Coordinates of C-alpha atoms in Angstrom, one line a residue:
Chain N
X20 CA -36.0 33.0 6.4
X21 CA -33.9 35.0 8.7
X22 CA -30.2 35.5 8.4
X23 CA -29.5 33.4 11.4
X24 CA -31.7 30.6 10.1
X25 CA -29.9 30.9 6.6
X26 CA -26.6 30.7 8.4
X27 CA -27.6 27.7 10.5
X28 CA -28.8 25.9 7.3
X29 CA -25.6 26.6 5.4
X30 CA -23.6 25.3 8.4
X31 CA -25.7 22.2 8.5
X32 CA -25.5 22.0 4.6
X33 CA -22.1 23.1 3.5
X34 CA -21.4 23.7 -0.2
X35 CA -20.1 20.2 -0.9
X36 CA -23.3 18.7 0.5
X37 CA -25.2 21.1 -1.8
X38 CA -23.8 19.3 -4.6
X39 CA -23.9 15.8 -3.1
X40 CA -27.6 16.0 -2.2
X41 CA -28.5 17.1 -5.6
X42 CA -31.2 19.7 -4.3
X43 CA -30.2 21.9 -7.3
X44 CA -31.3 19.2 -9.6
X45 CA -34.8 19.7 -8.4
X46 CA -34.7 23.4 -8.9
X47 CA -34.8 24.2 -5.2
X48 CA -31.4 25.9 -5.5
X49 CA -29.6 27.8 -8.3
X50 CA -27.6 25.7 -10.8
X51 CA -24.1 25.7 -9.7
X52 CA -21.1 26.2 -12.0
X53 CA -18.8 23.5 -10.4
X54 CA -15.2 24.4 -10.0
X55 CA -12.6 21.8 -9.6
X56 CA -10.0 22.4 -6.8
X57 CA -6.8 24.1 -8.2
X58 CA -4.6 22.0 -6.0
X59 CA -5.5 18.7 -7.4
X60 CA -2.8 16.8 -9.3
X61 CA -4.1 15.4 -12.5
X62 CA -2.0 12.8 -14.4
X63 CA -3.2 11.5 -17.8
X64 CA -2.6 7.6 -18.2
X65 CA -3.5 6.4 -21.5
X66 CA -7.2 7.6 -22.1
X67 CA -7.9 7.8 -18.3
X68 CA -7.1 10.2 -15.7
X69 CA -5.4 9.6 -12.3
X70 CA -6.4 12.3 -9.8
X71 CA -4.5 12.8 -6.7
X72 CA -5.9 14.9 -3.9
X73 CA -2.9 15.9 -1.7
X74 CA -5.1 17.2 1.2
X75 CA -6.8 13.8 1.7
X76 CA -3.9 11.8 0.2
X77 CA -6.5 10.1 -1.9
X78 CA -6.1 8.9 -5.5
X79 CA -8.9 8.5 -8.0
X80 CA -9.2 6.9 -11.3
X81 CA -11.4 8.4 -13.9
X82 CA -12.4 7.3 -17.3
X83 CA -12.3 9.6 -20.4
X84 CA -15.8 10.9 -19.8
X85 CA -15.2 11.8 -16.0
X86 CA -12.0 13.2 -16.9
X87 CA -13.4 15.4 -19.6
X88 CA -16.1 16.7 -17.1
X89 CA -13.6 17.2 -14.4
X90 CA -11.3 19.1 -16.8
X91 CA -14.3 21.3 -17.8
X92 CA -15.3 22.2 -14.2
X93 CA -13.5 25.5 -14.2
X94 CA -16.2 27.4 -12.6
X95 CA -17.5 29.2 -15.6
X96 CA -19.8 26.4 -16.9
X97 CA -23.2 25.4 -15.5
X98 CA -24.4 21.7 -15.7
X99 CA -26.0 22.4 -19.0
X100 CA -22.8 23.9 -20.5
X101 CA -21.0 20.8 -19.2
X102 CA -23.3 18.6 -20.8
X103 CA -22.7 20.6 -24.0
X104 CA -19.1 19.9 -23.7
X105 CA -19.7 16.2 -23.4
X106 CA -22.0 16.1 -26.3
X107 CA -19.3 17.7 -28.5
X108 CA -16.6 15.3 -27.5
X109 CA -18.6 12.2 -27.3
X110 CA -21.4 10.6 -29.3
X111 CA -24.3 11.1 -26.7
X112 CA -27.5 12.9 -26.6
X113 CA -27.8 16.0 -24.5
X114 CA -30.1 14.4 -22.0
X115 CA -27.9 11.5 -21.6
X116 CA -24.9 13.8 -21.1
X117 CA -26.8 15.9 -18.6
X118 CA -27.4 12.7 -16.6
X119 CA -23.8 11.8 -16.6
X120 CA -22.7 15.2 -15.7
X121 CA -25.0 15.3 -12.7
X122 CA -23.8 11.9 -11.5
X123 CA -20.2 13.0 -12.1
X124 CA -20.5 16.4 -10.2
X125 CA -22.2 14.6 -7.4
X126 CA -19.3 12.2 -7.3
X127 CA -16.6 14.9 -7.4
X128 CA -18.4 16.9 -4.8
X129 CA -18.9 14.0 -2.5
X130 CA -15.2 13.3 -2.7
X131 CA -14.3 16.8 -2.0
X132 CA -12.8 17.4 -5.5
X133 CA -14.7 20.5 -6.1
X134 CA -14.0 24.1 -4.7
X135 CA -15.8 24.6 -1.5
X136 CA -17.4 27.6 -2.7
X137 CA -18.5 26.9 -6.3
X138 CA -19.0 29.7 -8.6
X139 CA -22.8 30.4 -9.7
X140 CA -23.8 31.6 -13.1
X141 CA -27.3 32.2 -12.2
X142 CA -28.7 35.9 -12.0
X143 CA -31.1 35.0 -9.5
X144 CA -28.5 33.6 -7.2
X145 CA -26.1 36.6 -7.7
X146 CA -29.1 38.7 -6.5
X147 CA -29.5 36.5 -3.5
X148 CA -25.9 36.8 -2.7
X149 CA -26.0 40.5 -2.9
X150 CA -29.0 40.7 -0.6
X151 CA -27.1 38.3 1.8
X152 CA -24.0 40.6 1.6
X153 CA -26.0 43.7 2.2
Chain D
X14 CA -6.4 -25.7 17.2
X15 CA -3.1 -27.6 17.2
X16 CA -0.6 -26.7 20.0
X17 CA 2.5 -24.9 18.6
X18 CA 6.0 -25.9 19.6
X19 CA 7.1 -23.1 21.7
X20 CA 10.6 -21.6 21.5
X21 CA 12.6 -21.8 24.5
X22 CA 12.1 -18.7 26.5
X23 CA 15.0 -17.6 28.6
X24 CA 14.8 -14.0 29.6
X25 CA 17.8 -14.3 31.8
X26 CA 19.8 -16.6 29.4
X27 CA 22.9 -15.9 27.6
X28 CA 23.7 -12.3 27.2
X29 CA 23.3 -10.4 24.0
X30 CA 25.6 -7.7 23.0
X31 CA 25.6 -4.7 25.3
X32 CA 22.8 -2.3 23.9
X33 CA 21.6 -5.0 21.5
X34 CA 22.6 -6.8 18.2
X35 CA 23.0 -4.7 15.3
X36 CA 22.4 -5.5 11.6
X37 CA 22.6 -3.7 8.4
X38 CA 19.5 -4.7 6.6
X39 CA 20.1 -3.1 3.2
X40 CA 19.8 0.6 3.5
X41 CA 18.5 0.4 7.2
X42 CA 20.6 -0.5 10.1
X43 CA 18.7 -1.7 13.2
X44 CA 19.7 -2.5 16.8
X45 CA 17.7 -5.2 18.3
X46 CA 17.8 -5.6 22.1
X47 CA 15.8 -8.8 23.0
X48 CA 16.0 -10.6 26.2
X49 CA 15.0 -13.9 24.6
X50 CA 18.0 -16.1 23.6
X51 CA 16.1 -18.2 21.2
X52 CA 14.7 -15.3 19.3
X53 CA 18.0 -13.6 19.2
X54 CA 19.5 -16.9 17.9
X55 CA 16.7 -17.3 15.1
X56 CA 17.1 -13.6 14.0
X57 CA 20.8 -14.3 13.7
X58 CA 20.0 -17.4 11.7
X59 CA 17.9 -15.3 9.4
X60 CA 20.1 -12.3 9.0
X61 CA 23.5 -13.5 10.6
X62 CA 25.4 -12.4 7.3
X63 CA 24.2 -8.8 7.9
X64 CA 25.4 -8.5 11.5
X65 CA 27.6 -5.6 12.1
X66 CA 29.6 -4.1 14.8
X67 CA 28.4 -1.2 17.0
X68 CA 31.4 0.7 15.7
X69 CA 30.5 0.4 12.1
X70 CA 27.3 2.4 11.7
X71 CA 24.9 4.4 13.6
X72 CA 21.5 2.8 14.1
X73 CA 18.6 3.9 12.1
X74 CA 16.1 1.9 14.1
X75 CA 16.2 0.7 17.7
X76 CA 14.0 -2.1 18.7
X77 CA 13.5 -3.1 22.3
X78 CA 11.8 -6.3 23.4
X79 CA 11.0 -6.1 27.1
X80 CA 9.0 -8.5 29.4
X81 CA 5.6 -7.4 30.7
X82 CA 5.9 -6.5 34.3
X83 CA 2.5 -5.0 35.0
X84 CA -0.6 -7.2 35.4
X85 CA -0.9 -10.7 36.2
X86 CA 1.5 -12.9 34.2
X87 CA 2.3 -16.5 34.9
X88 CA 6.1 -16.9 35.2
X89 CA 6.1 -19.9 32.7
X90 CA 4.1 -17.9 30.1
X91 CA 5.9 -14.6 30.0
X92 CA 4.5 -11.8 27.7
X93 CA 6.5 -9.4 25.9
X94 CA 6.2 -5.8 24.5
X95 CA 8.0 -4.5 21.5
X96 CA 9.2 -1.0 21.2
X97 CA 10.3 0.7 18.0
X98 CA 12.4 3.7 18.6
X99 CA 10.9 4.1 22.0
X100 CA 7.3 3.8 20.8
X101 CA 5.2 0.9 22.1
X102 CA 4.2 -1.1 18.9
X103 CA 3.0 -4.5 20.3
X104 CA 2.4 -5.8 23.7
X105 CA 1.2 -8.8 25.4
X106 CA 3.0 -11.2 23.0
X107 CA 3.8 -14.8 24.0
X108 CA 7.2 -15.9 23.2
X109 CA 6.0 -17.6 19.9
X110 CA 4.9 -14.2 18.7
X111 CA 8.0 -12.2 19.3
X112 CA 9.9 -12.9 16.1
X113 CA 7.0 -12.3 13.7
X114 CA 6.3 -9.0 15.6
X115 CA 9.9 -8.2 15.6
X116 CA 9.8 -8.4 11.8
X117 CA 6.7 -6.2 11.6
X118 CA 8.3 -3.5 13.8
X119 CA 11.3 -3.4 11.4
X120 CA 8.9 -3.2 8.5
X121 CA 6.8 -0.5 10.1
X122 CA 9.9 1.5 11.3
X123 CA 11.5 1.2 7.7
X124 CA 8.4 2.8 6.2
X125 CA 9.0 5.9 8.4
X126 CA 12.8 6.0 8.2
X127 CA 13.6 5.1 4.7
X128 CA 12.8 8.2 2.8
X129 CA 14.9 7.6 -0.1
X130 CA 12.7 4.9 -1.7
X131 CA 9.0 4.8 -2.6
X132 CA 7.8 1.7 -0.7
X133 CA 4.9 -0.4 -1.8
X134 CA 3.4 -3.2 -0.1
X135 CA 4.2 -5.8 -2.7
X136 CA 6.4 -8.7 -3.6
X137 CA 9.2 -7.9 -5.9
X138 CA 11.4 -10.1 -7.9
X139 CA 13.7 -10.0 -10.8
X140 CA 14.4 -12.3 -13.8
X141 CA 17.5 -11.6 -16.0
X142 CA 17.7 -8.1 -14.4
X143 CA 14.1 -7.2 -15.1
X144 CA 12.0 -6.6 -12.3
X145 CA 8.3 -7.3 -11.6
X146 CA 6.0 -6.0 -8.8
X147 CA 3.4 -8.3 -7.4
X148 CA 1.1 -6.1 -5.7
X149 CA -1.6 -7.5 -3.5
X150 CA -3.0 -7.2 0.1
X151 CA -2.2 -10.0 2.5
X152 CA -3.6 -13.4 2.0
X153 CA -3.7 -13.3 -1.8
X154 CA -1.0 -16.0 -2.1
X155 CA 1.8 -13.7 -3.1
X156 CA 4.5 -15.2 -0.7
X157 CA 3.7 -18.7 -1.9
X158 CA 4.0 -17.6 -5.5
X159 CA 7.1 -15.7 -4.6
X160 CA 8.7 -18.9 -3.2
X161 CA 7.7 -20.8 -6.4
X162 CA 9.3 -18.2 -8.7
X163 CA 12.5 -18.2 -6.6
X164 CA 12.6 -21.9 -6.7
X165 CA 12.3 -21.6 -10.5
X166 CA 15.3 -19.3 -10.7
X167 CA 14.0 -15.9 -10.2
X168 CA 16.0 -13.3 -8.0
X169 CA 14.3 -12.4 -4.7
X170 CA 14.1 -8.7 -4.1
X171 CA 11.5 -8.7 -1.2
X172 CA 8.4 -10.5 -0.1
X173 CA 6.9 -7.3 1.8
X174 CA 8.3 -4.4 -0.2
X175 CA 8.7 -3.1 -3.7
X176 CA 11.4 -0.5 -3.1
X177 CA 11.5 2.0 -6.0
X178 CA 14.3 4.4 -6.4
X179 CA 12.7 7.7 -7.2
X180 CA 15.6 8.6 -9.6
X181 CA 15.9 5.6 -11.6
X182 CA 12.4 4.2 -11.1
X183 CA 14.1 0.8 -10.7
X184 CA 13.5 -1.8 -8.1
X185 CA 15.9 -2.6 -5.4
X186 CA 16.2 -5.6 -3.1
X187 CA 15.5 -5.2 0.5
X188 CA 16.7 -8.0 2.7
X189 CA 13.6 -9.5 4.5
X190 CA 13.1 -13.2 5.3
X191 CA 10.3 -14.7 3.2
X192 CA 7.5 -15.6 5.6
X193 CA 5.2 -18.4 4.7
X194 CA 2.0 -19.4 6.4
X195 CA 1.4 -23.0 7.6
X196 CA -0.6 -23.8 4.4
X197 CA 2.4 -23.2 2.3
X198 CA 4.8 -25.3 4.3
X199 CA 4.4 -28.5 2.4
X200 CA 4.6 -26.4 -1.0
X201 CA 7.8 -24.9 0.1
X202 CA 9.3 -28.3 1.1
X203 CA 8.3 -29.7 -2.4
X204 CA 9.9 -26.8 -3.9
X205 CA 13.2 -27.5 -2.0
X206 CA 13.1 -24.4 0.0
X207 CA 14.6 -24.8 3.6
X208 CA 12.2 -23.4 6.2
X209 CA 13.6 -22.3 9.5
X210 CA 11.7 -23.7 12.5
X211 CA 8.2 -24.2 10.6
X212 CA 5.4 -23.7 13.1
X213 CA 7.5 -22.4 15.9
X214 CA 6.4 -19.0 15.6
X215 CA 2.9 -17.8 15.2
X216 CA 0.9 -14.5 15.1
X217 CA -3.0 -14.2 15.8
X218 CA -3.2 -12.8 12.3
X219 CA -1.4 -15.4 10.3
X220 CA -1.4 -18.4 12.5
X221 CA 1.8 -20.6 12.6
X222 CA 4.5 -19.2 10.1
X223 CA 8.0 -20.2 8.9
X224 CA 10.8 -18.1 7.6
X225 CA 13.4 -18.6 4.8
X226 CA 16.7 -16.5 5.3
X227 CA 17.1 -14.1 2.4
X228 CA 20.7 -15.3 1.7
X229 CA 19.2 -18.7 0.5
X230 CA 16.9 -16.9 -2.0
X231 CA 19.5 -15.6 -4.5
X232 CA 19.0 -12.1 -3.6
X233 CA 20.9 -9.6 -5.7
X234 CA 22.9 -6.7 -4.2
X235 CA 20.8 -4.0 -2.5
X236 CA 22.4 -1.4 -4.8
X237 CA 21.6 -3.1 -8.0
X238 CA 18.7 -1.3 -9.8
X239 CA 16.1 -3.4 -11.8
X240 CA 13.8 -1.7 -14.3
X241 CA 10.1 -2.7 -14.0
X242 CA 9.0 -5.0 -16.7
X243 CA 5.7 -5.9 -15.3
X244 CA 3.2 -5.0 -12.6
X245 CA 1.1 -7.9 -11.6
X246 CA -2.0 -7.9 -9.4
X247 CA -2.4 -11.6 -8.4
X248 CA -5.5 -13.2 -7.2
X249 CA -5.6 -16.9 -6.2
X250 CA -8.6 -18.6 -7.7
X251 CA -8.7 -22.4 -6.9
X252 CA -11.6 -22.7 -9.5
X253 CA -10.0 -21.2 -12.4
X254 CA -7.1 -21.9 -14.8
X255 CA -4.0 -19.7 -14.4
X256 CA -4.1 -16.8 -16.8
X257 CA -3.0 -13.2 -17.2
X258 CA -5.5 -10.5 -18.0
X259 CA -4.2 -7.2 -19.4
X260 CA -5.4 -4.2 -17.5
X261 CA -5.1 -0.4 -18.2
X262 CA -2.0 1.2 -16.8
X263 CA -4.4 3.5 -14.9
X264 CA -5.9 0.6 -12.9
X265 CA -2.3 -0.6 -12.1
X266 CA -1.4 3.0 -11.0
X267 CA -4.3 3.1 -8.7
X268 CA -3.6 -0.3 -7.3
X269 CA -0.1 0.6 -6.5
X270 CA -0.9 4.0 -5.2
X271 CA -3.2 2.5 -2.6
X272 CA -0.5 0.0 -1.6
X273 CA 2.1 2.7 -1.3
X274 CA 3.4 2.9 2.4
X275 CA 5.0 6.2 2.2
X276 CA 2.8 8.0 -0.5
X277 CA 2.4 10.9 1.7
X278 CA 6.2 11.6 1.8
X279 CA 6.3 11.8 -1.9
X280 CA 2.9 13.3 -2.5
X281 CA 2.1 14.0 -6.3
X282 CA 5.6 12.7 -7.2
X283 CA 4.5 9.3 -6.1
X284 CA 1.7 9.4 -8.6
X285 CA 4.2 10.5 -11.3
X286 CA 6.5 7.9 -10.6
X287 CA 3.8 5.0 -10.6
X288 CA 2.3 6.5 -13.9
X289 CA 5.9 6.3 -15.5
X290 CA 6.4 2.8 -14.2
X291 CA 3.0 1.5 -15.3
X292 CA 3.0 3.1 -18.7
X293 CA 6.4 1.5 -19.5
X294 CA 5.5 -1.9 -18.0
X295 CA 3.2 -4.7 -18.8
X296 CA 0.2 -4.4 -16.4
X297 CA -2.0 -7.3 -15.8
X298 CA -4.1 -9.2 -13.4
X299 CA -3.0 -12.7 -12.7
X300 CA -5.4 -15.4 -11.8
X301 CA -3.2 -17.9 -10.1
X302 CA -3.8 -21.5 -9.3
X303 CA -1.4 -24.3 -10.1
X304 CA 2.0 -23.0 -9.3
X305 CA 4.1 -24.5 -12.1
X306 CA 1.5 -23.1 -14.7
X307 CA 1.5 -19.8 -13.0
X308 CA 5.3 -19.6 -13.0
X309 CA 5.4 -20.6 -16.6
X310 CA 3.0 -17.8 -17.5
X311 CA 5.1 -15.1 -15.7
X312 CA 8.4 -16.5 -17.3
X313 CA 6.8 -16.1 -20.7
X314 CA 5.7 -12.6 -19.8
X315 CA 8.9 -11.4 -18.8
X316 CA 10.7 -13.0 -21.8
X317 CA 8.2 -11.5 -24.1
X318 CA 8.4 -8.0 -22.6

């Protein structure tokens, strides 16, 4: 695929959407390490989280599981590692946790709670990035 | 559809104060320039005790009602437009729609002008100095329930706003007339509340409405602060027994945040405020039905809290 074609594809399918359409779940794209936006205001209320997005002036209510995943989305953890975090904190199997993490990351991405350019901890992708940069 | 009694429209009738009548509505002063004598008189009936002279205070909000001159209008059915601070807010209103829309213009301008309060779209009341916020969108029965609570001895803070002081997180009164829809007229009469010209005014959204002046609703001073004892999300269900269902504070925070008029002005601070209020208050969903039983539930809730 040529550079222009890639650019067009990226424009049509921005990073948020890359999360939202789950194409990475099927292995077509490298697994992202989602990173939550740093400007979000997060408030703990009981065992839940209230997240305020100042850019969209939108408010979200997250349960303990979702709050844990959002908190762990620091750009250094892959989906698998986020599932590990979930299994450490809650009594769930890894497969179950992975499914929840995928759902939640999609939800966060769809609502614009993740950074526009998520960090990627996959070697093949970093090679791709280097090639694109060159 | 039943025909409404129409307020007398006299665009060239008795002269108003030059530049309009001025009122001090709690923390907001408003100048109202309206050519319709009956509307001026009715507004004075509702807020006459808050009328002030032009020399007393600068006006925060200027409202003009003007007769429509463009287009084809029958002279015996004049249409009016309402401007808030020079901005066109409503137009093509018949005489019967002017007062309700005048009230809405005041509410909408207040949300913009009053920056010293976090404003929620909710009814607010107080009992023995302790406040409650009843947060719900329109047509959930909160005005009727407010009327019933006032008749049972509660203090009326406001029907449309919960005004929160960002420093104390207390509720303050905001003098707005209690507006009831036609379905509640009989209930209000049974409760002993005096409606002003029921059915004389109407809007396309609410149908015929009636107003109760705030001075008759045992409203405390606007400077009094009432700590929030309960956050109630009411829901009228004719098929259910009245009951209170506890909800997590986070659910209440989210509900209040969605109903905050000027959340943008406070940003994340609004969430902090609402979080503090909801974690310190009793948060519950109210299934309301029979008014007496519902009032008793809320009485017990505030006493117990």
